[in-house]
Amino acid sequence: MILTFVRWGRSLALRIPADFARQIGVDEGDYVQANLTVDGGICIRKVKWDRRAFARELETMREVMPMTQAVTEELRRGARY
């Protein structure tokens, strides 16, 4: 089957036939992971969103990016004269 990319805002979108979606068990709003393959292809797999893994990822980000003064507060101070 040959599919065509279409413009969707500033991105490109690829429509997946309903039969394909049914066979891999995806529906609107489901999460998928896309990877580029060595030969230049795209591999798309359905993934289940893991709340615990997401929380661990956020915790790691907090360690890397320490809390500083809020940007909005800095902007507000700069706007005052």
mmCIF file of N, CA and C in Angstrom:
data_model
loop_
_atom_site.group_PDB
_atom_site.id
_atom_site.type_symbol
_atom_site.label_atom_id
_atom_site.label_comp_id
_atom_site.label_asym_id
_atom_site.label_seq_id
_atom_site.Cartn_x
_atom_site.Cartn_y
_atom_site.Cartn_z
ATOM 1 N N MET A 1 0.848 -1.171 0.000
ATOM 2 C CA MET A 1 0.000 0.000 0.000
ATOM 3 C C MET A 1 0.898 1.239 0.000
ATOM 4 N N ILE A 2 0.591 2.177 -0.832
ATOM 5 C CA ILE A 2 1.327 3.444 -0.891
ATOM 6 C C ILE A 2 0.474 4.514 -0.224
ATOM 7 N N LEU A 3 1.080 5.229 0.739
ATOM 8 C CA LEU A 3 0.387 6.280 1.470
ATOM 9 C C LEU A 3 1.009 7.622 1.100
ATOM 10 N N THR A 4 0.272 8.715 1.304
ATOM 11 C CA THR A 4 0.752 10.047 0.967
ATOM 12 C C THR A 4 0.811 10.921 2.212
ATOM 13 N N PHE A 5 1.926 11.638 2.377
ATOM 14 C CA PHE A 5 2.030 12.619 3.445
ATOM 15 C C PHE A 5 1.232 13.860 3.056
ATOM 16 N N VAL A 6 0.553 14.459 4.029
ATOM 17 C CA VAL A 6 -0.201 15.695 3.797
ATOM 18 C C VAL A 6 0.240 16.727 4.822
ATOM 19 N N ARG A 7 0.091 17.990 4.491
ATOM 20 C CA ARG A 7 0.474 19.060 5.403
ATOM 21 C C ARG A 7 -0.575 19.188 6.488
ATOM 22 N N TRP A 8 -0.106 19.320 7.736
ATOM 23 C CA TRP A 8 -0.980 19.517 8.888
ATOM 24 C C TRP A 8 -0.339 20.624 9.703
ATOM 25 N N GLY A 9 -0.773 21.859 9.489
ATOM 26 C CA GLY A 9 -0.117 23.018 10.089
ATOM 27 C C GLY A 9 1.268 23.163 9.490
ATOM 28 N N ARG A 10 2.300 23.185 10.344
ATOM 29 C CA ARG A 10 3.672 23.291 9.862
ATOM 30 C C ARG A 10 4.346 21.918 9.800
ATOM 31 N N SER A 11 3.581 20.862 10.070
ATOM 32 C CA SER A 11 4.116 19.505 10.088
ATOM 33 C C SER A 11 3.570 18.709 8.919
ATOM 34 N N LEU A 12 4.035 17.485 8.816
ATOM 35 C CA LEU A 12 3.497 16.550 7.848
ATOM 36 C C LEU A 12 2.765 15.452 8.600
ATOM 37 N N ALA A 13 1.694 14.945 8.021
ATOM 38 C CA ALA A 13 0.909 13.883 8.654
ATOM 39 C C ALA A 13 0.751 12.731 7.671
ATOM 40 N N LEU A 14 0.645 11.557 8.213
ATOM 41 C CA LEU A 14 0.438 10.358 7.407
ATOM 42 C C LEU A 14 -0.815 9.669 7.930
ATOM 43 N N ARG A 15 -1.765 9.456 7.070
ATOM 44 C CA ARG A 15 -2.989 8.783 7.495
ATOM 45 C C ARG A 15 -2.776 7.278 7.431
ATOM 46 N N ILE A 16 -3.150 6.617 8.509
ATOM 47 C CA ILE A 16 -3.020 5.167 8.580
ATOM 48 C C ILE A 16 -4.396 4.573 8.303
ATOM 49 N N PRO A 17 -4.474 3.642 7.371
ATOM 50 C CA PRO A 17 -5.776 3.033 7.064
ATOM 51 C C PRO A 17 -6.418 2.395 8.295
ATOM 52 N N ALA A 18 -7.735 2.435 8.356
ATOM 53 C CA ALA A 18 -8.478 1.898 9.496
ATOM 54 C C ALA A 18 -8.150 0.429 9.746
ATOM 55 N N ASP A 19 -7.944 -0.353 8.684
ATOM 56 C CA ASP A 19 -7.598 -1.769 8.860
ATOM 57 C C ASP A 19 -6.278 -1.928 9.609
ATOM 58 N N PHE A 20 -5.285 -1.096 9.277
ATOM 59 C CA PHE A 20 -3.992 -1.138 9.965
ATOM 60 C C PHE A 20 -4.176 -0.787 11.442
ATOM 61 N N ALA A 21 -4.943 0.277 11.706
ATOM 62 C CA ALA A 21 -5.171 0.727 13.075
ATOM 63 C C ALA A 21 -5.841 -0.370 13.895
ATOM 64 N N ARG A 22 -6.823 -1.037 13.303
ATOM 65 C CA ARG A 22 -7.511 -2.125 14.006
ATOM 66 C C ARG A 22 -6.558 -3.285 14.288
ATOM 67 N N GLN A 23 -5.719 -3.613 13.318
ATOM 68 C CA GLN A 23 -4.811 -4.750 13.483
ATOM 69 C C GLN A 23 -3.781 -4.523 14.582
ATOM 70 N N ILE A 24 -3.297 -3.287 14.738
ATOM 71 C CA ILE A 24 -2.305 -3.032 15.788
ATOM 72 C C ILE A 24 -2.953 -2.549 17.085
ATOM 73 N N GLY A 25 -4.263 -2.350 17.044
ATOM 74 C CA GLY A 25 -5.005 -2.030 18.261
ATOM 75 C C GLY A 25 -4.888 -0.587 18.724
ATOM 76 N N VAL A 26 -4.789 0.353 17.789
ATOM 77 C CA VAL A 26 -4.726 1.761 18.194
ATOM 78 C C VAL A 26 -6.033 2.462 17.865
ATOM 79 N N ASP A 27 -6.291 3.504 18.643
ATOM 80 C CA ASP A 27 -7.485 4.301 18.439
ATOM 81 C C ASP A 27 -7.106 5.754 18.678
ATOM 82 N N GLU A 28 -7.985 6.655 18.336
ATOM 83 C CA GLU A 28 -7.721 8.078 18.522
ATOM 84 C C GLU A 28 -7.351 8.361 19.971
ATOM 85 N N GLY A 29 -6.267 9.112 20.179
ATOM 86 C CA GLY A 29 -5.820 9.472 21.510
ATOM 87 C C GLY A 29 -4.806 8.515 22.110
ATOM 88 N N ASP A 30 -4.575 7.367 21.470
ATOM 89 C CA ASP A 30 -3.576 6.422 21.978
ATOM 90 C C ASP A 30 -2.173 6.962 21.745
ATOM 91 N N TYR A 31 -1.232 6.504 22.557
ATOM 92 C CA TYR A 31 0.166 6.891 22.417
ATOM 93 C C TYR A 31 0.902 5.864 21.569
ATOM 94 N N VAL A 32 1.773 6.353 20.707
ATOM 95 C CA VAL A 32 2.645 5.488 19.923
ATOM 96 C C VAL A 32 4.071 6.001 20.039
ATOM 97 N N GLN A 33 5.023 5.121 19.806
ATOM 98 C CA GLN A 33 6.418 5.519 19.777
ATOM 99 C C GLN A 33 6.912 5.313 18.365
ATOM 100 N N ALA A 34 7.567 6.342 17.822
ATOM 101 C CA ALA A 34 8.097 6.271 16.467
ATOM 102 C C ALA A 34 9.615 6.290 16.530
ATOM 103 N N ASN A 35 10.238 5.388 15.794
ATOM 104 C CA ASN A 35 11.692 5.311 15.716
ATOM 105 C C ASN A 35 12.111 5.232 14.258
ATOM 106 N N LEU A 36 13.265 5.812 13.965
ATOM 107 C CA LEU A 36 13.840 5.663 12.637
ATOM 108 C C LEU A 36 14.651 4.377 12.612
ATOM 109 N N THR A 37 14.513 3.628 11.544
ATOM 110 C CA THR A 37 15.273 2.390 11.423
ATOM 111 C C THR A 37 16.578 2.657 10.687
ATOM 112 N N VAL A 38 17.495 1.713 10.732
ATOM 113 C CA VAL A 38 18.813 1.870 10.126
ATOM 114 C C VAL A 38 18.713 2.087 8.617
ATOM 115 N N ASP A 39 17.725 1.449 8.012
ATOM 116 C CA ASP A 39 17.589 1.558 6.555
ATOM 117 C C ASP A 39 16.743 2.749 6.114
ATOM 118 N N GLY A 40 16.446 3.683 7.032
ATOM 119 C CA GLY A 40 15.705 4.888 6.669
ATOM 120 C C GLY A 40 14.199 4.773 6.793
ATOM 121 N N GLY A 41 13.716 3.697 7.377
ATOM 122 C CA GLY A 41 12.286 3.515 7.549
ATOM 123 C C GLY A 41 11.807 4.094 8.875
ATOM 124 N N ILE A 42 10.515 4.026 9.079
ATOM 125 C CA ILE A 42 9.908 4.483 10.321
ATOM 126 C C ILE A 42 9.186 3.296 10.949
ATOM 127 N N CYS A 43 9.452 3.048 12.219
ATOM 128 C CA CYS A 43 8.790 1.980 12.963
ATOM 129 C C CYS A 43 7.875 2.645 13.992
ATOM 130 N N ILE A 44 6.585 2.320 13.944
ATOM 131 C CA ILE A 44 5.607 2.902 14.873
ATOM 132 C C ILE A 44 4.994 1.776 15.690
ATOM 133 N N ARG A 45 5.072 1.912 17.018
ATOM 134 C CA ARG A 45 4.524 0.901 17.917
ATOM 135 C C ARG A 45 3.625 1.556 18.948
ATOM 136 N N LYS A 46 2.553 0.863 19.279
ATOM 137 C CA LYS A 46 1.659 1.344 20.327
ATOM 138 C C LYS A 46 2.372 1.195 21.666
ATOM 139 N N VAL A 47 2.250 2.211 22.509
ATOM 140 C CA VAL A 47 2.823 2.142 23.852
ATOM 141 C C VAL A 47 1.761 2.504 24.864
ATOM 142 N N LYS A 48 1.893 1.936 26.034
ATOM 143 C CA LYS A 48 1.002 2.277 27.125
ATOM 144 C C LYS A 48 1.698 3.351 27.947
ATOM 145 N N TRP A 49 1.004 4.428 28.241
ATOM 146 C CA TRP A 49 1.588 5.494 29.023
ATOM 147 C C TRP A 49 1.781 4.993 30.441
ATOM 148 N N ASP A 50 3.018 5.071 30.909
ATOM 149 C CA ASP A 50 3.376 4.574 32.229
ATOM 150 C C ASP A 50 3.563 5.755 33.172
ATOM 151 N N ARG A 51 2.617 5.945 34.068
ATOM 152 C CA ARG A 51 2.632 7.077 34.987
ATOM 153 C C ARG A 51 3.880 7.063 35.868
ATOM 154 N N ARG A 52 4.289 5.896 36.334
ATOM 155 C CA ARG A 52 5.471 5.809 37.198
ATOM 156 C C ARG A 52 6.746 6.180 36.440
ATOM 157 N N ALA A 53 6.865 5.696 35.205
ATOM 158 C CA ALA A 53 8.043 6.031 34.399
ATOM 159 C C ALA A 53 8.081 7.530 34.122
ATOM 160 N N PHE A 54 6.920 8.126 33.875
ATOM 161 C CA PHE A 54 6.840 9.567 33.641
ATOM 162 C C PHE A 54 7.268 10.341 34.885
ATOM 163 N N ALA A 55 6.824 9.879 36.062
ATOM 164 C CA ALA A 55 7.195 10.533 37.321
ATOM 165 C C ALA A 55 8.706 10.441 37.555
ATOM 166 N N ARG A 56 9.304 9.282 37.231
ATOM 167 C CA ARG A 56 10.758 9.132 37.368
ATOM 168 C C ARG A 56 11.495 10.076 36.431
ATOM 169 N N GLU A 57 10.987 10.210 35.213
ATOM 170 C CA GLU A 57 11.600 11.114 34.238
ATOM 171 C C GLU A 57 11.526 12.565 34.725
ATOM 172 N N LEU A 58 10.393 12.963 35.295
ATOM 173 C CA LEU A 58 10.254 14.318 35.829
ATOM 174 C C LEU A 58 11.225 14.553 36.981
ATOM 175 N N GLU A 59 11.378 13.564 37.838
ATOM 176 C CA GLU A 59 12.293 13.688 38.973
ATOM 177 C C GLU A 59 13.727 13.887 38.475
ATOM 178 N N THR A 60 14.109 13.163 37.450
ATOM 179 C CA THR A 60 15.448 13.310 36.866
ATOM 180 C C THR A 60 15.623 14.713 36.301
ATOM 181 N N MET A 61 14.598 15.225 35.639
ATOM 182 C CA MET A 61 14.674 16.574 35.076
ATOM 183 C C MET A 61 14.812 17.626 36.170
ATOM 184 N N ARG A 62 14.119 17.428 37.287
ATOM 185 C CA ARG A 62 14.213 18.382 38.401
ATOM 186 C C ARG A 62 15.625 18.438 38.958
ATOM 187 N N GLU A 63 16.310 17.302 38.997
ATOM 188 C CA GLU A 63 17.683 17.262 39.493
ATOM 189 C C GLU A 63 18.622 18.002 38.548
ATOM 190 N N VAL A 64 18.376 17.877 37.251
ATOM 191 C CA VAL A 64 19.233 18.507 36.243
ATOM 192 C C VAL A 64 18.979 20.005 36.150
ATOM 193 N N MET A 65 17.728 20.413 36.327
ATOM 194 C CA MET A 65 17.354 21.822 36.199
ATOM 195 C C MET A 65 16.922 22.349 37.553
ATOM 196 N N PRO A 66 17.850 22.925 38.321
ATOM 197 C CA PRO A 66 17.497 23.408 39.657
ATOM 198 C C PRO A 66 16.498 24.558 39.594
ATOM 199 N N MET A 67 15.711 24.672 40.640
ATOM 200 C CA MET A 67 14.718 25.743 40.727
ATOM 201 C C MET A 67 15.417 27.090 40.893
ATOM 202 N N THR A 68 15.005 28.044 40.117
ATOM 203 C CA THR A 68 15.510 29.409 40.221
ATOM 204 C C THR A 68 14.313 30.336 40.289
ATOM 205 N N GLN A 69 14.587 31.621 40.320
ATOM 206 C CA GLN A 69 13.495 32.591 40.382
ATOM 207 C C GLN A 69 12.641 32.473 39.125
ATOM 208 N N ALA A 70 11.361 32.598 39.299
ATOM 209 C CA ALA A 70 10.426 32.448 38.185
ATOM 210 C C ALA A 70 10.675 33.498 37.112
ATOM 211 N N VAL A 71 10.566 33.084 35.879
ATOM 212 C CA VAL A 71 10.772 33.981 34.750
ATOM 213 C C VAL A 71 9.746 35.098 34.749
ATOM 214 N N THR A 72 8.504 34.777 35.105
ATOM 215 C CA THR A 72 7.467 35.815 35.103
ATOM 216 C C THR A 72 7.784 36.920 36.099
ATOM 217 N N GLU A 73 8.330 36.537 37.259
ATOM 218 C CA GLU A 73 8.700 37.551 38.247
ATOM 219 C C GLU A 73 9.818 38.449 37.703
ATOM 220 N N GLU A 74 10.787 37.867 37.035
ATOM 221 C CA GLU A 74 11.866 38.663 36.445
ATOM 222 C C GLU A 74 11.314 39.613 35.388
ATOM 223 N N LEU A 75 10.374 39.126 34.584
ATOM 224 C CA LEU A 75 9.775 39.973 33.553
ATOM 225 C C LEU A 75 8.970 41.111 34.170
ATOM 226 N N ARG A 76 8.217 40.793 35.226
ATOM 227 C CA ARG A 76 7.422 41.833 35.884
ATOM 228 C C ARG A 76 8.310 42.918 36.464
ATOM 229 N N ARG A 77 9.404 42.542 37.106
ATOM 230 C CA ARG A 77 10.320 43.532 37.665
ATOM 231 C C ARG A 77 10.911 44.380 36.571
ATOM 232 N N GLY A 78 11.260 43.773 35.449
ATOM 233 C CA GLY A 78 11.845 44.508 34.332
ATOM 234 C C GLY A 78 10.853 45.470 33.688
ATOM 235 N N ALA A 79 9.565 45.139 33.783
ATOM 236 C CA ALA A 79 8.538 45.979 33.150
ATOM 237 C C ALA A 79 8.220 47.217 33.990
ATOM 238 N N ARG A 80 8.555 47.159 35.278
ATOM 239 C CA ARG A 80 8.267 48.297 36.140
ATOM 240 C C ARG A 80 9.302 49.386 35.945
ATOM 241 N N TYR A 81 8.871 50.633 36.015
ATOM 242 C CA TYR A 81 9.813 51.746 35.882
ATOM 243 C C TYR A 81 9.464 52.872 36.796
#
